[in-house]
Coordinates of C-alpha atoms in Angstrom, one line a residue:
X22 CA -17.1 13.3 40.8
X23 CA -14.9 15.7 38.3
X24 CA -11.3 13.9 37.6
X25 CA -10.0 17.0 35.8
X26 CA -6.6 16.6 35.5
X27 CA -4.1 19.3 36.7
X28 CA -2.4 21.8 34.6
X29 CA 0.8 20.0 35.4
X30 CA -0.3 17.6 33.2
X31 CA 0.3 19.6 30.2
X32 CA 3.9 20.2 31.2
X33 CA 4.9 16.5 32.1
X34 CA 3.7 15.6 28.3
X35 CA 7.1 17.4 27.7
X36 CA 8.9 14.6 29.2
X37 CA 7.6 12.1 26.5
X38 CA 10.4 11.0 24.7
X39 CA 10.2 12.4 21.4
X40 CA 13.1 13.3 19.2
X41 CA 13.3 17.3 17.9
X42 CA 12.2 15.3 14.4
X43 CA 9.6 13.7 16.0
X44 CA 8.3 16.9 17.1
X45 CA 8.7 19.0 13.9
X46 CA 7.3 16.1 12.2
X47 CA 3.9 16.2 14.0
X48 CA 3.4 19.5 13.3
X49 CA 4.1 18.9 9.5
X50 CA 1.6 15.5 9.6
X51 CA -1.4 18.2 10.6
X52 CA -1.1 20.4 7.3
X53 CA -0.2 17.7 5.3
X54 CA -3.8 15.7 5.8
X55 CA -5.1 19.1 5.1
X56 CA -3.9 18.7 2.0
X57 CA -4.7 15.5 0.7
X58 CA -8.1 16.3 1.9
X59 CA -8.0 19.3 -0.4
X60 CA -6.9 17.2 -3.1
X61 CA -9.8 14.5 -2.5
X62 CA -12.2 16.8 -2.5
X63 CA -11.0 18.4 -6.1
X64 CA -11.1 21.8 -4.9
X65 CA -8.9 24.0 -7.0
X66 CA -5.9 25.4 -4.5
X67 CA -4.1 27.7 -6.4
X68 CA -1.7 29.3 -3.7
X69 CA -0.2 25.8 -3.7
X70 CA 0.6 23.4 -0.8
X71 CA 3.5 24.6 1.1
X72 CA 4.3 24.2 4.4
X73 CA 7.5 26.5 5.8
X74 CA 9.8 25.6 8.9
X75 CA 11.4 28.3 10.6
X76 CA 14.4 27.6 12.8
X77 CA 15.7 29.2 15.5
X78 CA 18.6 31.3 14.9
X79 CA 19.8 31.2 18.9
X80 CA 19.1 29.4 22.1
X81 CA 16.5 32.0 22.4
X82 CA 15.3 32.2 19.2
X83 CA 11.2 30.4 17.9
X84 CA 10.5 27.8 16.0
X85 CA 7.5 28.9 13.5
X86 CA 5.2 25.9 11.3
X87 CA 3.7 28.0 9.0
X88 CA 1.5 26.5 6.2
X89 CA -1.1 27.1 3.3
X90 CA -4.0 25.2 4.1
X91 CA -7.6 25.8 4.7
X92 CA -7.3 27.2 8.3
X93 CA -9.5 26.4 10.8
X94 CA -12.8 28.6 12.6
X95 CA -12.7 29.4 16.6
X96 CA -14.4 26.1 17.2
X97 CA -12.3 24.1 15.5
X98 CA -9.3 25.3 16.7
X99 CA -10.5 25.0 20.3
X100 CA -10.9 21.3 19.7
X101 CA -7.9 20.9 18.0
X102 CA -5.4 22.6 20.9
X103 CA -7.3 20.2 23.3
X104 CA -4.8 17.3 25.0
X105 CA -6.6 14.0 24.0
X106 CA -8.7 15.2 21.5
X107 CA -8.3 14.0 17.9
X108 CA -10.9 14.9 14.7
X109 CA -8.8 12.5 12.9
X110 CA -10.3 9.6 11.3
X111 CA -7.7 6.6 12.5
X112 CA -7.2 5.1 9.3
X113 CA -6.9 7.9 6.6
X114 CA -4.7 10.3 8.6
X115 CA -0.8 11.1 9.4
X116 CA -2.0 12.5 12.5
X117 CA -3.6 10.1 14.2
X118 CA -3.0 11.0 18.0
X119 CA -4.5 13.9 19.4
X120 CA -1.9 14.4 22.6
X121 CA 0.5 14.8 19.3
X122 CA 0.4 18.8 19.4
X123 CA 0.5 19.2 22.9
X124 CA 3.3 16.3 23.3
X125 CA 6.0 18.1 20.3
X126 CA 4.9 21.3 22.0
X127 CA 5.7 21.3 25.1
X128 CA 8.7 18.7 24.2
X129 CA 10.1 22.0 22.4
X130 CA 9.4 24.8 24.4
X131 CA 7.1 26.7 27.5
X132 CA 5.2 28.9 25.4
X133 CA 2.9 28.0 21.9
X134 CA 0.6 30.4 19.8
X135 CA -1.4 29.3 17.4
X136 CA -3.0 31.5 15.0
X137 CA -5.4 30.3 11.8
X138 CA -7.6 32.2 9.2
X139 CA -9.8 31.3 6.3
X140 CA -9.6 32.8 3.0
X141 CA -12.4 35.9 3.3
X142 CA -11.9 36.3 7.2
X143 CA -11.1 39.6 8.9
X144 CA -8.3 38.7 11.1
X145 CA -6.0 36.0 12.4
X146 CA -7.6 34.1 15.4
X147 CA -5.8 31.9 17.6
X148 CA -4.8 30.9 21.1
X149 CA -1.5 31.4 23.7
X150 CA -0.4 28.1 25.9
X151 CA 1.6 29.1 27.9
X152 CA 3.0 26.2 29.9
X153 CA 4.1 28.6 33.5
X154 CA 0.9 30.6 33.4
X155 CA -2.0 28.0 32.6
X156 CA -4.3 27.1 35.9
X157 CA -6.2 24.2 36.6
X158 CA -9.3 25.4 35.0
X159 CA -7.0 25.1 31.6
X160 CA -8.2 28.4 29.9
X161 CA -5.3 29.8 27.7
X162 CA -5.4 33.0 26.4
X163 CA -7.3 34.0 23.1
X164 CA -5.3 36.1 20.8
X165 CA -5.9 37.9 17.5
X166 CA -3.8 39.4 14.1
X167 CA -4.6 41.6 11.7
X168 CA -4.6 40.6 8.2
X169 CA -3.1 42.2 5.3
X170 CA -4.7 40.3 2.5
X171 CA -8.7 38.5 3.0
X172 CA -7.7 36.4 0.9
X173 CA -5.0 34.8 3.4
X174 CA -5.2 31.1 4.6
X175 CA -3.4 28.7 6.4
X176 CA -2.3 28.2 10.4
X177 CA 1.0 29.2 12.4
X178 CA 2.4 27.5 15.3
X179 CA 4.8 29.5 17.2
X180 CA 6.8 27.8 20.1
X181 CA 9.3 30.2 22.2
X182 CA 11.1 29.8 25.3
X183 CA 12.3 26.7 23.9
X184 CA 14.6 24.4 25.9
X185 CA 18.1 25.0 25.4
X186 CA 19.3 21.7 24.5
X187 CA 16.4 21.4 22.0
X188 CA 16.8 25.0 20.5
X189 CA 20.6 23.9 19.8
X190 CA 20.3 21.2 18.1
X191 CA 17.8 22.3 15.7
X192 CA 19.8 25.4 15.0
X193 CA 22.9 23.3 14.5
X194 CA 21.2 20.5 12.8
X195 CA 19.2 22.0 9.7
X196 CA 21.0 19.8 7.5
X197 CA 20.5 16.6 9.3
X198 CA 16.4 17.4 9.7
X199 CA 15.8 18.3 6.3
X200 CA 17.0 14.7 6.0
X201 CA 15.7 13.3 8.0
X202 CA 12.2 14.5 6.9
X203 CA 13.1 14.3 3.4
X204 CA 13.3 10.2 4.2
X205 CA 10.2 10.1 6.4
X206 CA 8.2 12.0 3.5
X207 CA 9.9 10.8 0.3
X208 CA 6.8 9.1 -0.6
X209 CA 4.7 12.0 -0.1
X210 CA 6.7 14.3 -1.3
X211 CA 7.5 12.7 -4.4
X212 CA 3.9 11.5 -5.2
X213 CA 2.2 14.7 -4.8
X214 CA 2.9 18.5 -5.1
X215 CA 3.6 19.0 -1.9
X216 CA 6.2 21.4 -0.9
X217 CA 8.0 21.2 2.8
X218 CA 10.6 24.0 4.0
X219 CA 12.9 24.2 6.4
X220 CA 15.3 26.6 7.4
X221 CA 14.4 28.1 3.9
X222 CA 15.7 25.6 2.2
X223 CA 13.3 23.0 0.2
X224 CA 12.9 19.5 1.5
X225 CA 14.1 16.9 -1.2
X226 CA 12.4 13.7 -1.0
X227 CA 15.0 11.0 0.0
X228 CA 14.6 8.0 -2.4
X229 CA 16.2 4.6 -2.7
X230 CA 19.4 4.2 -5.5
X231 CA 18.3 0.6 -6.8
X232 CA 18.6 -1.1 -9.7
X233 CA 16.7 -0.5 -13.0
X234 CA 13.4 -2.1 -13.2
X235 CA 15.0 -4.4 -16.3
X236 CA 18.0 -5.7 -14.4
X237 CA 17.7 -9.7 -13.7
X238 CA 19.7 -12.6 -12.7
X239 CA 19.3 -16.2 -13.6
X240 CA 19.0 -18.4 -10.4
X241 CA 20.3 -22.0 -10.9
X242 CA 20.7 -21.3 -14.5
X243 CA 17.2 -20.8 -16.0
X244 CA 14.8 -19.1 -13.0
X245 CA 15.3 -15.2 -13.7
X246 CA 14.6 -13.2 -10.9
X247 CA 14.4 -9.4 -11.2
X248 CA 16.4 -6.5 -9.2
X249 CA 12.9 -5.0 -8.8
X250 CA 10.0 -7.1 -7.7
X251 CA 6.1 -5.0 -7.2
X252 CA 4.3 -6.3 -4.1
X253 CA 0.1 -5.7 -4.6
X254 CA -2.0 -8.1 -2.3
X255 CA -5.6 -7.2 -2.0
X256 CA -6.7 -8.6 1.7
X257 CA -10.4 -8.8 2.4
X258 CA -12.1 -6.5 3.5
X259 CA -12.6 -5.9 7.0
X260 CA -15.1 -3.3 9.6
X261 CA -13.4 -0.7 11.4
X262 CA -14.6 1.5 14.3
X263 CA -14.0 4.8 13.1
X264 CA -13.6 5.9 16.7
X265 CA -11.0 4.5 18.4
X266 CA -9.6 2.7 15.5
X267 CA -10.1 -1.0 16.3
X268 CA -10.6 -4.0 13.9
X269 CA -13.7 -6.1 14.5
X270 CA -13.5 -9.4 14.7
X271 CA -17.0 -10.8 13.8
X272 CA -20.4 -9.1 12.7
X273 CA -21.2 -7.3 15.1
X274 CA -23.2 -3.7 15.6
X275 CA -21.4 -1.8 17.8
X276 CA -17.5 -1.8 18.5
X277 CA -16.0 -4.2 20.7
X278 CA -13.5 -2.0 22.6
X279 CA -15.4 1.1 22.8
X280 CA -18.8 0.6 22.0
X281 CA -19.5 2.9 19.4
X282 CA -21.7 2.3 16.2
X283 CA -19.6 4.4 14.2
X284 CA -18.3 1.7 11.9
X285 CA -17.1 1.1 8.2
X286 CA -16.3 -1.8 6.1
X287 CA -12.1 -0.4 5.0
X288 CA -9.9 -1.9 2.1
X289 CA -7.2 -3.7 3.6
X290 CA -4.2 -3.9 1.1
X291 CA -0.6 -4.7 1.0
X292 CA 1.5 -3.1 -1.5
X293 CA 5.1 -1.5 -2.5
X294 CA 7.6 -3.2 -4.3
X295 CA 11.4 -5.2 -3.6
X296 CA 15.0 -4.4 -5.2
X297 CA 18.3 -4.2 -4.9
X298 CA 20.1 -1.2 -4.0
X299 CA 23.6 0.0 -6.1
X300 CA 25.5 -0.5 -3.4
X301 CA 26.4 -2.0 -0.4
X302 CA 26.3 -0.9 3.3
X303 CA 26.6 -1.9 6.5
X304 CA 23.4 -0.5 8.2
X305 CA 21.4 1.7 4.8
X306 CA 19.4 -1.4 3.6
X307 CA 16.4 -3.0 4.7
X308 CA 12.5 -2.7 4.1
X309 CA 10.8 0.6 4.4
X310 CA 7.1 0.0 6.0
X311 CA 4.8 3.1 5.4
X312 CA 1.6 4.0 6.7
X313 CA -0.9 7.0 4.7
X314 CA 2.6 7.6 3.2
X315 CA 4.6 8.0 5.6
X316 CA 7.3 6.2 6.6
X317 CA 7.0 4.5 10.2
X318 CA 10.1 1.7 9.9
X319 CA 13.2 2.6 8.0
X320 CA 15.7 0.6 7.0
X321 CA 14.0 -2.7 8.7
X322 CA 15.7 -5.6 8.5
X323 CA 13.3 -8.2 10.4
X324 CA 12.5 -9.8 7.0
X325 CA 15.9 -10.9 7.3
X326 CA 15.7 -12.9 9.8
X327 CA 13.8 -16.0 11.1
X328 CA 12.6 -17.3 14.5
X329 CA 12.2 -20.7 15.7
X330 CA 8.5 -21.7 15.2
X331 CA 8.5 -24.0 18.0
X332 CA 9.8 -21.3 20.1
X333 CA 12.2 -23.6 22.2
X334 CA 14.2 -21.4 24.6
X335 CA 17.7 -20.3 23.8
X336 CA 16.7 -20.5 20.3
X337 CA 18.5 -17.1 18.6
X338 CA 17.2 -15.5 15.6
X339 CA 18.6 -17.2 12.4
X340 CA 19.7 -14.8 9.9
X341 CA 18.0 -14.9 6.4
X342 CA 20.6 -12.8 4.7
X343 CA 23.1 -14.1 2.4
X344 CA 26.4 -15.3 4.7
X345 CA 29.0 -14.5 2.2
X346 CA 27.8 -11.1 2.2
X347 CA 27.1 -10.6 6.4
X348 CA 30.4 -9.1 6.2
X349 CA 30.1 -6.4 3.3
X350 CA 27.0 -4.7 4.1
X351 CA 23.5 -5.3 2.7
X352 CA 21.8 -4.0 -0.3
X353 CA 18.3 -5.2 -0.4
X354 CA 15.5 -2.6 0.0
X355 CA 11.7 -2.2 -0.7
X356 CA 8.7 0.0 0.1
X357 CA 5.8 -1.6 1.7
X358 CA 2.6 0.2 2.5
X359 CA 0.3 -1.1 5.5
X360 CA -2.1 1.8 5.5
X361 CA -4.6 -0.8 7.6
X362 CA -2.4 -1.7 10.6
X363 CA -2.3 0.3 13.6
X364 CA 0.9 2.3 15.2
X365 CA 2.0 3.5 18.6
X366 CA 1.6 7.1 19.4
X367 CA 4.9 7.8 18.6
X368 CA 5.0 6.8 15.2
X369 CA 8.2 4.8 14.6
X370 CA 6.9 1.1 15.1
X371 CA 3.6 -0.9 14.5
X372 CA 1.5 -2.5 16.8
X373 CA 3.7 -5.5 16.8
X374 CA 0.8 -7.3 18.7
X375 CA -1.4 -6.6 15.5
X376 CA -1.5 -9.9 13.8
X377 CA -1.7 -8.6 10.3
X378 CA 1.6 -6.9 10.9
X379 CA 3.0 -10.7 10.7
X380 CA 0.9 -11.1 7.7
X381 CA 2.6 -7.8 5.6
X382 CA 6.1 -8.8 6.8
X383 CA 5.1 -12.5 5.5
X384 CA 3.4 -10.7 2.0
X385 CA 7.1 -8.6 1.7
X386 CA 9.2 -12.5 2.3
X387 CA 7.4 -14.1 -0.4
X388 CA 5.0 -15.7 1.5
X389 CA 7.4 -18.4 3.0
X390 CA 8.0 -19.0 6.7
X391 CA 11.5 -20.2 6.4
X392 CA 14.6 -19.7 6.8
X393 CA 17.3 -19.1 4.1
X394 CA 20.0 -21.5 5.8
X395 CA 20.2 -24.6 7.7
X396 CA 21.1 -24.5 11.6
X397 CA 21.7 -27.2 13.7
X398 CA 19.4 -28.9 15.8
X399 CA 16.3 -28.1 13.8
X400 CA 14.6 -30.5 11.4
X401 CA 14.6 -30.0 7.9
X402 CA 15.5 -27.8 4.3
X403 CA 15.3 -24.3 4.2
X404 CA 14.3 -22.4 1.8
X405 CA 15.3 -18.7 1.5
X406 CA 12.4 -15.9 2.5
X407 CA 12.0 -14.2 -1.4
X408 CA 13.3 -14.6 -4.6
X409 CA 15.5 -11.4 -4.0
X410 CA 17.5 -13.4 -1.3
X411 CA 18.2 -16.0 -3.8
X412 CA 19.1 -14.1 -6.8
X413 CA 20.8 -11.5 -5.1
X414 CA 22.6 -10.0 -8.2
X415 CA 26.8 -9.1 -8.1
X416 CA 27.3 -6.0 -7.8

C-alpha cells in the first residue's frame, strides 16, 4: 500500500517551533557547507564566499537568502527541496536535517522559490512551493530566470506571504539577528573567510572578552593556574553509519539501527579551550559547546553544577561555582568543540542521552566528578570541577 503523506503535511511543519533565527539560520547552514566543501577540495573561488540576507521592509515585504556558492543542477535541487531528504553526510555538516528547509520555510511564510545556477549555465532554474496551491501528488511548479552573466553562481531562496508576526519582528529586529548569528557563527566566521549579510549590513563574529592568554593566579600560594586553559583530548576512534548517523557499538558489518553498510571509522576529538572573562555578569558566562563550528549551547552553565551520583530522591543540584561570587554574576567561559556527538533537529541541545556528551562536559571540568563544596548529608571532601574554579582570578 502507498502511505504518501498529504500535502497538509508540508503546512503543519510550520507549526514546528522554531525561532525567526532558527529559521534564517538553516538557510545560512546550507551555503555555508558549500563552502567549506569548496575550501576542502582546494578549488580556487575567486567571487568569494558571501552569503546576503534580505529583510523585509513591511509586513508584506520577502525575505531573500542569496549566496555565492556552487549552485546546484535540476536533479539536485529536486532532492534537495524534498521534506525528509538530506544529501548531508551526518557528521561533517551544519545542515544535518533534511525537513530543515521545509521546516524554516514554511515557519516563515506560504510561498518559497528557489532558484540555482552553475557558473557556464544558460539560465536560472528553480522551483515555486507554494504552501495554498500544492496537491497531494506534491508537484510544485518549475520556474526559470534569465541570466545576465554565464559566469553567475550561487542559489536564492525567496519566501513571501510571510506571516505577520514573523515578518515583524525580523523587520524590527535586524540588529538583534545580526547578533544573534554573529554569536552562533563567531567561530566560523572568524576562522575562515566567510562573509554573512544581513539587512546589508556585515555580520561581525561575536567573540568572548577574556583574559590574556599570560594572565595567572597562584592557588594556595605556589600552584599557578592560568586565565586561559586549551582543552585537546584525542578519543579513540570509533565506526559511524554514514546514513543515519549512528555510532556502533561493536564490530559489526552493517549498521545496527538502520542496516546500512555504508560505514566509516571517524576521529572522535574533544577540544576548545577555558578562561576567564573581564567581567562579571549575571547570565553572559558559561561554556559554549559547538558542533562543525557552530555553536549549539551558549552560555552553558551545567559544568557548574553537580548531581548526586547515587541519585537519592530530593537530592538538588549542588552548585560548583564559587559562593562568594553566586551573587555578582559569573565570568567563566570556554569553547568546546564536540563535532562527534549527535544533536536534535533543532539544533540548540545535544543528544543528552548520548553518553559521550557526559564524557565532553567531564573533558571541559577537568576530568573530576565532584563537587566544588561540601553539602550536608553526603559523605566526603570535595574537590572543585577545574582548576579555573579554584583559581578564579580578582577581577
Amino acid at each position: 500500500m502507498k502511505i504518501t503523506p498529504s500535502a497538509r503535511v508540508l503546512s503543519m511543519l510550520g507549526e514546528i517551533d522554531f525561532d525567526e533565527w532558527q529559521c534564517v539560520a538553516e538557510l545560512v547552514d546550507n551555503p555555508f557547507d558549500d563552502f567549506l566543501d569548496i575550501l576542502r577540495s582546494g578549488t580556487e573561488w575567486p567571487g568569494g564566499f558571501t552569503v546576503s540576507v534580505t529583510l523585509p521592509s513591511s509586513p508584506k515585504g520577502v525575505l531573500e537568502v542569496r549566496d555565492t556558492g556552487r549552485g546546484m543542477s535540476y536533479d539536485r535541487l529536486a532532492r534537495a527541496v524534498r521534506a525528509g531528504w538530506s544529501g548531508n553526510d551526518m557528521h561533517d555538516k551544519l545542515g544535518l536535517f533534511g525537513m530543515g528547509f521545509n521546516i524554516s520555510t514554511a515557519r516563515l511564510g506560504r510561498r518559497t522559490r528557489v532558484l540555482t545556477t552553475r557558473a557556464g549555465d544558460t539560465e536560472w532554474i528553480g522551483v515555486e512551493i507554494d504552501l495554498d496551491q500544492i496537491k497531494d501528488d506534491f508537484e510544485a511548479k518549475d520556474i526559470t530566470e534569465p541570466k545576465s552573466d554565464p559566469s553567475q553562481h550561487g542559489t536564492r531562496i525567496i519566501v513571501d506571504r510571510l506571516h505577520r508576526t514573523r515578518a515583524e519582528w525580523l523587520r524590527r529586529n535586524g540588529a538583534s539577528l545580526r547578533n544573534t548569528l554573529g554569536s552562533v557563527y563567531s567561530w566560523i566566521l572568524a576562522e575562515h573567510p566567510f562573509d554573512l549579510y544581513v539587512g546589508g549590513t556585515r555580520v561581525k563574529p561575536v567573540r568572548h572578552c577574556r583574559w590574556g592568554d599570560d594572565r595567572y593566579v597562584l592557588y594556595n600560594g605556589k600552584e599557578r593556574i592560568p586565565a586561559y586553559i586549551e582543552i585537546d583530548e584525542k578519543l579513540q576512534d570509533g565506526t559511524a553509519c554514514r546514513d543515519c548517523g549512528e555510532w556502533q557499538i561493536g564490530s559489526g558489518e552493517v549498521c545496527s539501527v538502520c542496516g546500512s553498510g555504508n560505514l566509516t571509522v571517524r576521529e572522535r576529538r574533544i577540544h576548545g579551550w577555558l578562561g576567564v572573562q573581564r567581567y562579571l555578569d549575571k547570565t553572559e558566562y558559561g561554556i559554549d559547546f559547538l558542533r562543525n563550528g557552530r555553536k549549539i549551547l551558549r552560555w552553558d552553565k551545567q559544568l557548574f553544577t553537580w548531581n548526586n551520583p547515587e541519585g537519592r530522591e530530593g537530592d538538588e543540584e549542588v552548585p560548583e561555582y564559587p559562593v562568594e561570587l553566586a551573587h555578582q554574576g559569573g565570568r567563566l567561559i570556554g569553547e568546546i568543540h564536540l563535532d562527534h556527538i549527535p544533536v536534535t533537529y533543532q539544533k540548540d541541545a545535544f543528544e543528552y542521552g548520548d553518553r559521550q556528551l557526559a564524557r565532553g562536559r567531564r573533558v571541559a571540568a577537568g576530568g573530576s566528578t565532584a563537587p566544588a563544596q561540601t553539602r550536608s548529608g553526603l559523605p566526603g571532601e570535595r574537590q572543585p570541577a577545574g582548576p579555573a574554579v579554584q583559581g578564579l582570578p580578582p577581577q
